[in-house]
Coordinates of N, CA and C in Angstrom, one line a residue:
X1 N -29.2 142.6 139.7 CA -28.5 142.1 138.5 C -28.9 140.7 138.3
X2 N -29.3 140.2 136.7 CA -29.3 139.0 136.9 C -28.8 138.5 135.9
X3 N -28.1 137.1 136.3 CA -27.4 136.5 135.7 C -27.7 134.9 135.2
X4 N -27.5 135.3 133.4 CA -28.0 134.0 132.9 C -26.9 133.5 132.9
X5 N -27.4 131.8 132.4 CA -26.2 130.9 131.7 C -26.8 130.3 130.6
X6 N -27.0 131.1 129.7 CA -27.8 130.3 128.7 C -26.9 130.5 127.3
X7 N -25.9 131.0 127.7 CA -25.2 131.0 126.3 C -24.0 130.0 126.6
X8 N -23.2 129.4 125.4 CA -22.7 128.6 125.3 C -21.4 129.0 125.8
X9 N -20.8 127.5 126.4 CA -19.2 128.3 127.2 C -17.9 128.4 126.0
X10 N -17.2 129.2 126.3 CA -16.4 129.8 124.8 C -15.3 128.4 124.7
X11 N -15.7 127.9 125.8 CA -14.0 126.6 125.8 C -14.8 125.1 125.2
X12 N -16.0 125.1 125.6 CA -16.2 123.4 125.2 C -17.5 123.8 124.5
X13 N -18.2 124.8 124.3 CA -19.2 125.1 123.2 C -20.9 125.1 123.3
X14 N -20.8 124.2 124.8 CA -22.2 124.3 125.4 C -22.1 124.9 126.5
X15 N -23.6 124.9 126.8 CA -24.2 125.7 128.2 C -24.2 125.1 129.4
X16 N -23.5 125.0 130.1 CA -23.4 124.6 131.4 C -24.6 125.0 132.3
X17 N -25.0 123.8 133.2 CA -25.6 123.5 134.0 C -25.7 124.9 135.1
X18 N -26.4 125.1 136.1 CA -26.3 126.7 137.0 C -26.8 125.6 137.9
X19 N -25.7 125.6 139.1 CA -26.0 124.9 140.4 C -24.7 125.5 141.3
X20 N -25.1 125.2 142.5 CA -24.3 125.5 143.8 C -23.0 125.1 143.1
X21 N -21.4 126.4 143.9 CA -20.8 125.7 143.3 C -19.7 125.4 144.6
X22 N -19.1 124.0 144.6 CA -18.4 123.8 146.1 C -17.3 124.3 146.0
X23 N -16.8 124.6 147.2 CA -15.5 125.6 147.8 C -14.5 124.0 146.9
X24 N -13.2 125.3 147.0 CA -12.3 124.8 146.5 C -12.0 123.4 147.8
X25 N -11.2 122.4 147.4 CA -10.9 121.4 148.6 C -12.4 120.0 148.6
X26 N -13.4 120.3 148.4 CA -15.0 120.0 148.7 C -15.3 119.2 147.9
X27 N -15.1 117.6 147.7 CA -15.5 117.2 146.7 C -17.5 117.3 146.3
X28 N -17.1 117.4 145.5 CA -19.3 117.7 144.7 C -19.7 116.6 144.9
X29 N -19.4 115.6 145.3 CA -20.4 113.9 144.7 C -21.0 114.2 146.1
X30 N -20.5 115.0 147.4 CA -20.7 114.6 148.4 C -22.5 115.6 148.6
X31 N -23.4 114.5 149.0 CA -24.8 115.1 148.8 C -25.6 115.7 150.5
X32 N -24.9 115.4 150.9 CA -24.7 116.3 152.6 C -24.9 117.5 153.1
X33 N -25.8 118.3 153.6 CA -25.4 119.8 153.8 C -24.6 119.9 155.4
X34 N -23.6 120.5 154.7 CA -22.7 121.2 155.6 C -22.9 122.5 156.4
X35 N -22.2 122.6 157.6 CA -22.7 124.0 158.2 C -21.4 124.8 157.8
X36 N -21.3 125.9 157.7 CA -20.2 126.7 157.2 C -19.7 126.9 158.9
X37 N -18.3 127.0 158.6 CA -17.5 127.1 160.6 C -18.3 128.9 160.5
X38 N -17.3 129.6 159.6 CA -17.1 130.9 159.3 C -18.2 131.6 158.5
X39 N -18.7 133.0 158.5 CA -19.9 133.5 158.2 C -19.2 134.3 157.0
X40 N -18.5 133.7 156.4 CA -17.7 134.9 155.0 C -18.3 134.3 153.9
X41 N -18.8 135.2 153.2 CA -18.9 135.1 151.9 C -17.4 134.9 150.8
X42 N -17.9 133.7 150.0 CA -16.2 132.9 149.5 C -17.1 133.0 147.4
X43 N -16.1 133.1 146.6 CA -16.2 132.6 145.4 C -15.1 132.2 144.8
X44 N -16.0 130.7 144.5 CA -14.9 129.7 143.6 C -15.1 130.2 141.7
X45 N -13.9 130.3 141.2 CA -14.0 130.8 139.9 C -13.4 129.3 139.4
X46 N -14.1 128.8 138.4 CA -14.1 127.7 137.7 C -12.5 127.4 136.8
X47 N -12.3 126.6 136.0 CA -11.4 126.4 135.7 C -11.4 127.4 134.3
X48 N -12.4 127.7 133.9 CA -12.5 127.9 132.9 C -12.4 129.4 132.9
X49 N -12.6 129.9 133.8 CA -13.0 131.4 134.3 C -11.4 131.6 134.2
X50 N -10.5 131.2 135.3 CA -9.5 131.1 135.6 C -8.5 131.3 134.8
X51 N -8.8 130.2 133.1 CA -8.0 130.4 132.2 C -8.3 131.7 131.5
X52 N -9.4 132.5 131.2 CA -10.1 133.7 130.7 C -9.5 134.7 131.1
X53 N -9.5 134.7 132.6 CA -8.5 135.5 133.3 C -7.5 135.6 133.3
X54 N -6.5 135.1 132.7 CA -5.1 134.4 132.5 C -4.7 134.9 131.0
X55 N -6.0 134.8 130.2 CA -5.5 135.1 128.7 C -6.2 136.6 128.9
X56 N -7.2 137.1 129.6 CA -7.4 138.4 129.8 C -5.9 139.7 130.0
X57 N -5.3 138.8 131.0 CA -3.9 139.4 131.7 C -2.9 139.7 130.5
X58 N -2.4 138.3 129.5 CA -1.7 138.3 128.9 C -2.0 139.4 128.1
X59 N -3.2 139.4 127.4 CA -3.5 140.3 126.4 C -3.4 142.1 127.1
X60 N -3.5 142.2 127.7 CA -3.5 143.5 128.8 C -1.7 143.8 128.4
X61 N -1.0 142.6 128.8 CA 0.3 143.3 129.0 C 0.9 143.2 127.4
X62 N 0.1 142.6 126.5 CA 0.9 143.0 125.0 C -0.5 143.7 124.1
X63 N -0.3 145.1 124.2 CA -1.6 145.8 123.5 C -1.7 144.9 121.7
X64 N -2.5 144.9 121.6 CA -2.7 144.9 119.9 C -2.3 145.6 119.1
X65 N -2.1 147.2 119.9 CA -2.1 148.2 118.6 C -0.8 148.6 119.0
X66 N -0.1 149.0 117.8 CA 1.3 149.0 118.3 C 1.4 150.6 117.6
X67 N 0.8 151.5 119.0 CA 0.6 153.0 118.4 C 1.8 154.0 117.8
X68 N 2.9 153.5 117.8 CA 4.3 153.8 117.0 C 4.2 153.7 115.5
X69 N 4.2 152.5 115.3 CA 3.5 152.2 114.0 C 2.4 152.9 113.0
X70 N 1.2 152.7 113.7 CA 0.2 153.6 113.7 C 0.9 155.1 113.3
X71 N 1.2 155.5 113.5 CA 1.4 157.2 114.0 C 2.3 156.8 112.7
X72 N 3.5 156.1 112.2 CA 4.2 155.9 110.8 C 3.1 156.0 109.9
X73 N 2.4 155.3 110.0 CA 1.9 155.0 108.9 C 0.9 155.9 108.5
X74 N 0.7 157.0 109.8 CA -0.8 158.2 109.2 C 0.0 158.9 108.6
X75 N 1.2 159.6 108.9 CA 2.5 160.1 108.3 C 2.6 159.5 107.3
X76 N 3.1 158.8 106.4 CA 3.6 158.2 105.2 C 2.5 158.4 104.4
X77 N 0.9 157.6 104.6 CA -0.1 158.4 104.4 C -0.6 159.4 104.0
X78 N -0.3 159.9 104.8 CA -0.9 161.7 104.7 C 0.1 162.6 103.3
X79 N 2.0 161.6 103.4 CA 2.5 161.9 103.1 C 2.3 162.0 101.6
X80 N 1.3 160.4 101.2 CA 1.1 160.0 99.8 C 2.4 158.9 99.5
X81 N 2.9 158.9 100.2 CA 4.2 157.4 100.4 C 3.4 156.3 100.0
X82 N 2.1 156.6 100.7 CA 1.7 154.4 100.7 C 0.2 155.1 100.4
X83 N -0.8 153.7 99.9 CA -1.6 154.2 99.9 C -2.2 154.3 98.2
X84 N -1.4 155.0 97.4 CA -1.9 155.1 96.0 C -1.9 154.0 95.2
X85 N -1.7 152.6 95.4 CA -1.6 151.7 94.9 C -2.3 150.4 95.3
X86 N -3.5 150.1 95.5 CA -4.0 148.8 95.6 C -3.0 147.5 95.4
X87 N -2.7 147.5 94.1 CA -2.5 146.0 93.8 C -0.9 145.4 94.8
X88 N -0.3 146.7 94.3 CA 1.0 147.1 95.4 C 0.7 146.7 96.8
X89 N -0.4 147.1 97.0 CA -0.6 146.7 98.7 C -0.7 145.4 99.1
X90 N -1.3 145.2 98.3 CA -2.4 143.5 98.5 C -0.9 142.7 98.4
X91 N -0.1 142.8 97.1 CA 0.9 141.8 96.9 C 2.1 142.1 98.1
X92 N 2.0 143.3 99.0 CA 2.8 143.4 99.9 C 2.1 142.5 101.1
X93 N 1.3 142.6 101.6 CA -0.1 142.0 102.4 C 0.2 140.7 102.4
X94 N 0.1 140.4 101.2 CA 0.6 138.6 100.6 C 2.2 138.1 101.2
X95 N 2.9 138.4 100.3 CA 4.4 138.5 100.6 C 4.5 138.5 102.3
X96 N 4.2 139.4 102.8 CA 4.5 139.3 104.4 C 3.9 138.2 105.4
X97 N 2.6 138.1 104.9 CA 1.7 137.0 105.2 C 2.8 135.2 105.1
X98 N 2.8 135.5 104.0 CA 3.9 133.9 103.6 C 5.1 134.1 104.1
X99 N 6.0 135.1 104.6 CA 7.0 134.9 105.1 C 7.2 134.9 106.6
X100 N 5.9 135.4 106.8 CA 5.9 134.9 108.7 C 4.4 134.8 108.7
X101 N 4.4 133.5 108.6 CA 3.3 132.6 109.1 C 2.7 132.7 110.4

């Protein structure tokens, strides 16, 4: 598998640098090689990763599609309730839009 970094990061808009990345605790200025105590493979997830994963979770636990709704509205639809009127729609669209911002 290979992995670029050539696309821009979604939080500050450029391309970050690809270098070693230090264990949590580790400050980076420090230009020294260290011996590892322990033979484990470790990954540090950035701050930014972190947050991704965090808005990843949120969004998991509140779906987008609110399939109750959905299922009303192929019904009402199907029924010929909604649907035969464009301009009716749009001004409903509108209307709802301005009253919850």
């Amino acid at each position: 598998m290979k992995i670029e970094n050539d696309k821009p990061n979604p939080l500050t808009g450029q391309a970050d640098a690809l270098g070693p990345a230090a264990p949590i605790g580790q400050a980076s200025t420090s230009n020294k090689a260290s011996t590892p105590t322990d033979h484990t493979d470790q990954v540090t997830l950035s701050v930014e990763a972190q947050l991704l994963k965090a808005a990843a979770d949120a969004a998991a636990g509140d779906p987008a599609v609110r399939t109750e709704l959905v299922e009303k509205m192929r019904a009402l639809l199907a029924d010929g309730k909604i649907g035969t009127d464009a301009d009716q729609l749009a001004d409903s669209l509108i209307d709802d839009v301005l009253k919850n911002p």
